Coordinates of C-alpha atoms and ligand atoms in Angstrom, one line a residue:
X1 CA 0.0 0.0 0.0
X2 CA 2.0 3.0 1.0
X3 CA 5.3 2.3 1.6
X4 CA 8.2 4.8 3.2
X5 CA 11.9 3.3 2.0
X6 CA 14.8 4.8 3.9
X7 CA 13.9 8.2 4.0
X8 CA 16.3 10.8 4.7
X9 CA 14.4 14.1 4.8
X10 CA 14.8 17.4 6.7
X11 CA 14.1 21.1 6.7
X12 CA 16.6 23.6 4.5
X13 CA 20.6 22.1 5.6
X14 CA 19.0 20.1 8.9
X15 CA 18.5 16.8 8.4
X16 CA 15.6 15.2 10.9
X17 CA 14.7 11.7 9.4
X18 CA 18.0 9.8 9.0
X19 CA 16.2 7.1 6.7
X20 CA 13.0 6.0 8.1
X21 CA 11.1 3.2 7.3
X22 CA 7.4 2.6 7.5
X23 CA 4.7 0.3 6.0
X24 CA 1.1 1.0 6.2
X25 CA -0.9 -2.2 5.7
X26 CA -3.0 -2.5 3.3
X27 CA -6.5 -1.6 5.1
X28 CA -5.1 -1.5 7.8
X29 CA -3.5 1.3 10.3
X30 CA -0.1 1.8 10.8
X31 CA 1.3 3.5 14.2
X32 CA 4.0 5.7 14.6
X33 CA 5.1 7.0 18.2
X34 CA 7.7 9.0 19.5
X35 CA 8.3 12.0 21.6
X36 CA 7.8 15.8 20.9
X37 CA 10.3 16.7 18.3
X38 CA 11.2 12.8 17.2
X39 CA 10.2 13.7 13.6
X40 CA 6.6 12.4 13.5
X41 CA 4.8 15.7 11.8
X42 CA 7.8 15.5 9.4
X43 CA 7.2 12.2 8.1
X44 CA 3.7 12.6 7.2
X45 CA 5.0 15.9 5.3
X46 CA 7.4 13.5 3.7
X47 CA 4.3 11.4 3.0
X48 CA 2.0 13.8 1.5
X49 CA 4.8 15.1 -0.7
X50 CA 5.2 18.6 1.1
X51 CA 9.0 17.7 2.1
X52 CA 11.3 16.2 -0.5
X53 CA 13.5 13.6 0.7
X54 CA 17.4 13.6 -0.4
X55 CA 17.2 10.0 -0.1
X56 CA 15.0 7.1 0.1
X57 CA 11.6 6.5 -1.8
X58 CA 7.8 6.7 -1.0
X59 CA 5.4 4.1 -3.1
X60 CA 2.0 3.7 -3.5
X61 CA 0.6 0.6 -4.6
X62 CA 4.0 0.0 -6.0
X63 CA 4.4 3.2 -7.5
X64 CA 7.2 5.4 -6.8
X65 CA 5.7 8.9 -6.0
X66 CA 8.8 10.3 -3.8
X67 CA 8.8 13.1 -6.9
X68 CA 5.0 14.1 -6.9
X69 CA 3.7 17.1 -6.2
X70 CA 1.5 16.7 -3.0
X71 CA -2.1 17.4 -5.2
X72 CA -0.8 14.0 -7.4
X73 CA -0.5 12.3 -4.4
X74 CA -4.1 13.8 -3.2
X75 CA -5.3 12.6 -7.2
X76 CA -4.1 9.4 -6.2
X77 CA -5.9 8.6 -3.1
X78 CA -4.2 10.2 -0.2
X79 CA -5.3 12.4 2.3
X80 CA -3.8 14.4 5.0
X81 CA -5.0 15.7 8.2
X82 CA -2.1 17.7 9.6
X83 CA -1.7 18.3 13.4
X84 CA -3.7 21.1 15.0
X85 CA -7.6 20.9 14.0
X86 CA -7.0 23.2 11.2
X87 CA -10.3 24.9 9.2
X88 CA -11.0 27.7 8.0
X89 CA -12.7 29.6 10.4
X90 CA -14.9 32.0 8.9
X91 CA -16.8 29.5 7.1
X92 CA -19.5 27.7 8.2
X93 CA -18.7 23.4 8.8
X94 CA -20.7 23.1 5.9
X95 CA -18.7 25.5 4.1
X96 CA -16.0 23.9 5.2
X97 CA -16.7 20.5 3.5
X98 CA -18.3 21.8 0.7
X99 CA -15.4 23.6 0.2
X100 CA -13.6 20.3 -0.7
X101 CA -16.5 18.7 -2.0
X102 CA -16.9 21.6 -4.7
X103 CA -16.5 20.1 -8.5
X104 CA -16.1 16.4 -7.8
X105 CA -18.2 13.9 -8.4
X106 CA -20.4 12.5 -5.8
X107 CA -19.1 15.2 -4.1
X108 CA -22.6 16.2 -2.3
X109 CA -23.0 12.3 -1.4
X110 CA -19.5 12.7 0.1
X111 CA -19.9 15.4 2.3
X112 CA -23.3 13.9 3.8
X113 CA -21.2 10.5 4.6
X114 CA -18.9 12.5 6.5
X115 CA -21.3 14.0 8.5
X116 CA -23.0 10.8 9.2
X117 CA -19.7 10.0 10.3
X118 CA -19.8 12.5 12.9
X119 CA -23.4 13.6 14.1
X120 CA -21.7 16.6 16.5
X121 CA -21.4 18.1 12.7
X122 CA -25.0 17.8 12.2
X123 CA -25.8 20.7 14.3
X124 CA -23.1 22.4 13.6
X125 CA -23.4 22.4 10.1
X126 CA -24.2 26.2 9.7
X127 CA -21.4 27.8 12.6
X128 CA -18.6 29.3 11.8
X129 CA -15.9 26.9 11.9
X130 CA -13.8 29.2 14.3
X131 CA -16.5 28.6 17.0
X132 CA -16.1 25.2 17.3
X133 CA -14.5 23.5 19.6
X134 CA -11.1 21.9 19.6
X135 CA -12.8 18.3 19.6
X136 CA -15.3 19.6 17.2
X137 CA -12.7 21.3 14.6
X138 CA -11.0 17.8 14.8
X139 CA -13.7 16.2 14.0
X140 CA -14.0 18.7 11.1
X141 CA -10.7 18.2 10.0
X142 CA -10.8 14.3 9.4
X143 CA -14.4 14.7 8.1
X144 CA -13.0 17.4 5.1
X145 CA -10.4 14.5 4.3
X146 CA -13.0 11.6 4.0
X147 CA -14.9 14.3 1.3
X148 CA -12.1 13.6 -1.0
X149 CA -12.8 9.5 -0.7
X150 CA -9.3 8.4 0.2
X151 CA -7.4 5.2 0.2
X152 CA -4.9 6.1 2.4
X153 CA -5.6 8.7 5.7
X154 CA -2.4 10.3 7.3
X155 CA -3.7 11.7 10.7
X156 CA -1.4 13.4 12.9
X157 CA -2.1 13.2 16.5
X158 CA -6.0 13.9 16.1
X159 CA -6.7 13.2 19.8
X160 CA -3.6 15.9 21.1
X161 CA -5.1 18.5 23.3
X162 CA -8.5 17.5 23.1
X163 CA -11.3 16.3 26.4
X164 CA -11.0 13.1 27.2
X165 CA -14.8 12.3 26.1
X166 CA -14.2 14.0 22.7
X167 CA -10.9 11.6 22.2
X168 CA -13.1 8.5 22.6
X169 CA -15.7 9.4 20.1
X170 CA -12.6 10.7 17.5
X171 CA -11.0 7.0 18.4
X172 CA -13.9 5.3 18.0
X173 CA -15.0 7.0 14.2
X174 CA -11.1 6.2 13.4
X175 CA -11.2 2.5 14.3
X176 CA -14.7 2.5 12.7
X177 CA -13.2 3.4 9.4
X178 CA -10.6 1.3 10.0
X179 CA -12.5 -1.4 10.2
X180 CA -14.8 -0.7 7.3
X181 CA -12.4 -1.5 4.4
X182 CA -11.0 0.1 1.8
X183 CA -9.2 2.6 4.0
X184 CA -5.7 2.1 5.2
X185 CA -4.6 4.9 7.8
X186 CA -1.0 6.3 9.0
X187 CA -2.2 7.7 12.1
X188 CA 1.0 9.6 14.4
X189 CA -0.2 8.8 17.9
X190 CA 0.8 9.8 21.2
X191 CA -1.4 7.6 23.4
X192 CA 0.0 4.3 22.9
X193 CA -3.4 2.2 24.3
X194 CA -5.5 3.8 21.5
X195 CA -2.7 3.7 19.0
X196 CA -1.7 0.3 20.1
X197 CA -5.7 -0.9 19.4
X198 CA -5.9 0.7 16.4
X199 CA -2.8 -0.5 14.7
X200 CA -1.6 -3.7 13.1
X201 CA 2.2 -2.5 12.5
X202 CA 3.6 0.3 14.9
X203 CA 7.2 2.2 14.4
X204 CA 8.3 3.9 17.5
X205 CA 10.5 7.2 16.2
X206 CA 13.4 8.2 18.4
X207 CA 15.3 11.4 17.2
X208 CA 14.2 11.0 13.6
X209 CA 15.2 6.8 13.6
X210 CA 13.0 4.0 14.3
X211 CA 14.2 2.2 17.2
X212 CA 11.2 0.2 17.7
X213 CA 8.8 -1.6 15.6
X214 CA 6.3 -4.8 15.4
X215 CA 3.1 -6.0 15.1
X216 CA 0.3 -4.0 16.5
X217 CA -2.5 -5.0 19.5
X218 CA -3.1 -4.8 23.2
X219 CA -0.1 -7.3 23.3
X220 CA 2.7 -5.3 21.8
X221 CA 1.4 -2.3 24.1
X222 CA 4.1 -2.9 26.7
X223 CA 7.1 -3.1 24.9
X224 CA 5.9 0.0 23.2
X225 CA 5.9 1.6 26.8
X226 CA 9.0 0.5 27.1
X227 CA 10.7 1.8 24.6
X228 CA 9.2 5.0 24.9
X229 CA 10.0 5.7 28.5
X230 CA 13.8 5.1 27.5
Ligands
LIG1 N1 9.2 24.0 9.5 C1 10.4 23.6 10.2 N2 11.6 24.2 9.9 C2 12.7 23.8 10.6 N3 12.7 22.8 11.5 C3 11.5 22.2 11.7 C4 10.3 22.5 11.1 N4 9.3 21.7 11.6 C5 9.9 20.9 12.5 N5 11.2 21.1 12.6 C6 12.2 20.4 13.4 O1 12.2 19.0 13.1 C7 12.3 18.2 14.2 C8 11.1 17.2 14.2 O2 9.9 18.0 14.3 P1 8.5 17.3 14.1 O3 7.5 18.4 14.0 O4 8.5 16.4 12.9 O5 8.3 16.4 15.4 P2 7.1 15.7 16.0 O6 7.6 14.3 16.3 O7 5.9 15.8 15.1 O8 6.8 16.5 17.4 P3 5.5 16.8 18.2 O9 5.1 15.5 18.9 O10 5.8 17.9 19.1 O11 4.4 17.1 17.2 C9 12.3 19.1 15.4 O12 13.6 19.3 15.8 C10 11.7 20.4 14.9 O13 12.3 21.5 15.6
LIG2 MG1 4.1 16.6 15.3

């Protein structure tokens, strides 16, 4: 599915990912953990094509895309919900889907699946996005990426900073699409139960390396503690 070779990638003369490797299942979620500042945000950049590595190669399906233009990569199936409940927040939710929505096909069909999705956006439909809660605008965020009917979701840290009954309906919808098929997620993570549930593969970053990595479930959970508190 989508698959991150050896990446080396960084920001102007810094280098922060010293060839990282990740594989996100096919269908299935892939987790990546690690500290503030391991490299986490940067390798979903790297993902979506909005870094260019100076080494290594990203694939889709097989198909070498470490030279696309991010919009290619969104063409292609990918979508990308970057960390901190971004919207645009002098439109409406609606507005903010629609926005998305606007000249594709199926495209009204689209936004009212992501709303089923999340029924907070129901009633929210006609707010002002910048009146929304954190949780809310989160919820917002994932729901404008599902409008574009992607095969692979990069989500970074979509429960960070958000009330604890908020996170468990935002888990829930993402293990819920998980589960559903057709969908296969890279989702960053810094609660290791929920990203540990979610996951069949997780990749534990450490000052832009992976020094940890496995097979996902409740099982694995420890070792991820582990290797975290290190
Ligand atoms: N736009 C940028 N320009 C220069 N350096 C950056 C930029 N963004 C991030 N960095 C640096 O890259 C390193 C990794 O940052 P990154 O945001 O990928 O970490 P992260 O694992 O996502 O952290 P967090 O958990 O806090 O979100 C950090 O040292 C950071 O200072
Ligand atoms: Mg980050």
């Amino acid at each position: 599915m989508l698959e991150i070779d050896d990446v080396r990638v960084g920001y102007h003369r810094s280098t922060v990912l010293h060839g990282v490797s990740v594989e996100v299942p096919k269908d299935g979620v892939a987790a990546v953990l690690g500290h503030n500042g391991a490299g986490k945000s940067t390798l979903l950049r790297a993902a979506v094509g909005l870094l260019t590595p100076t080494a290594g190669r990203v694939r889709l399906d097989g198909e070498d895309i470490t030279r696309r233009r991010p919009h290619e990569r969104v063409a292609r199936g990918m979508a990308y919900v970057p960390q901190g409940q971004q919207a645009f927040p002098h439109l409406t939710t609606a507005e903010n889907l629609r926005l998305v929505a606007d000249g594709r096909r199926r495209g009204k069909a689209a936004v009212d699946e992501a709303l089923h999705l999340f029924p907070a956006l129901r009633t929210l439909a006609s707010r002002r996005a910048g009146l929304l809660s954190g949780g809310q605008r989160q919820q917002l965020a994932i729901a404008r990426a599902l409008v574009t009917g992607p095969r692979v979701l990069l989500l970074d840290e979509p429960t960070e900073g958000i009330q604890p009954s908020v996170v468990t309906e935002i888990e829930e919808t993402i293990l819920a699409l998980a589960g559903r098929g057709g969908l296969s997620v890279l989702l960053v993570e810094q609660h290791v139960g929920f990203a540990m549930r979610a996951a069949q593969r997780y990749y534990v970053l450490e000052s832009g390396r992976v020094t940890s990595s496995g097979t996902g479930g409740r099982e694995a959970e420890a070792s991820v503690r582990e290797a975290l508190s290190v």
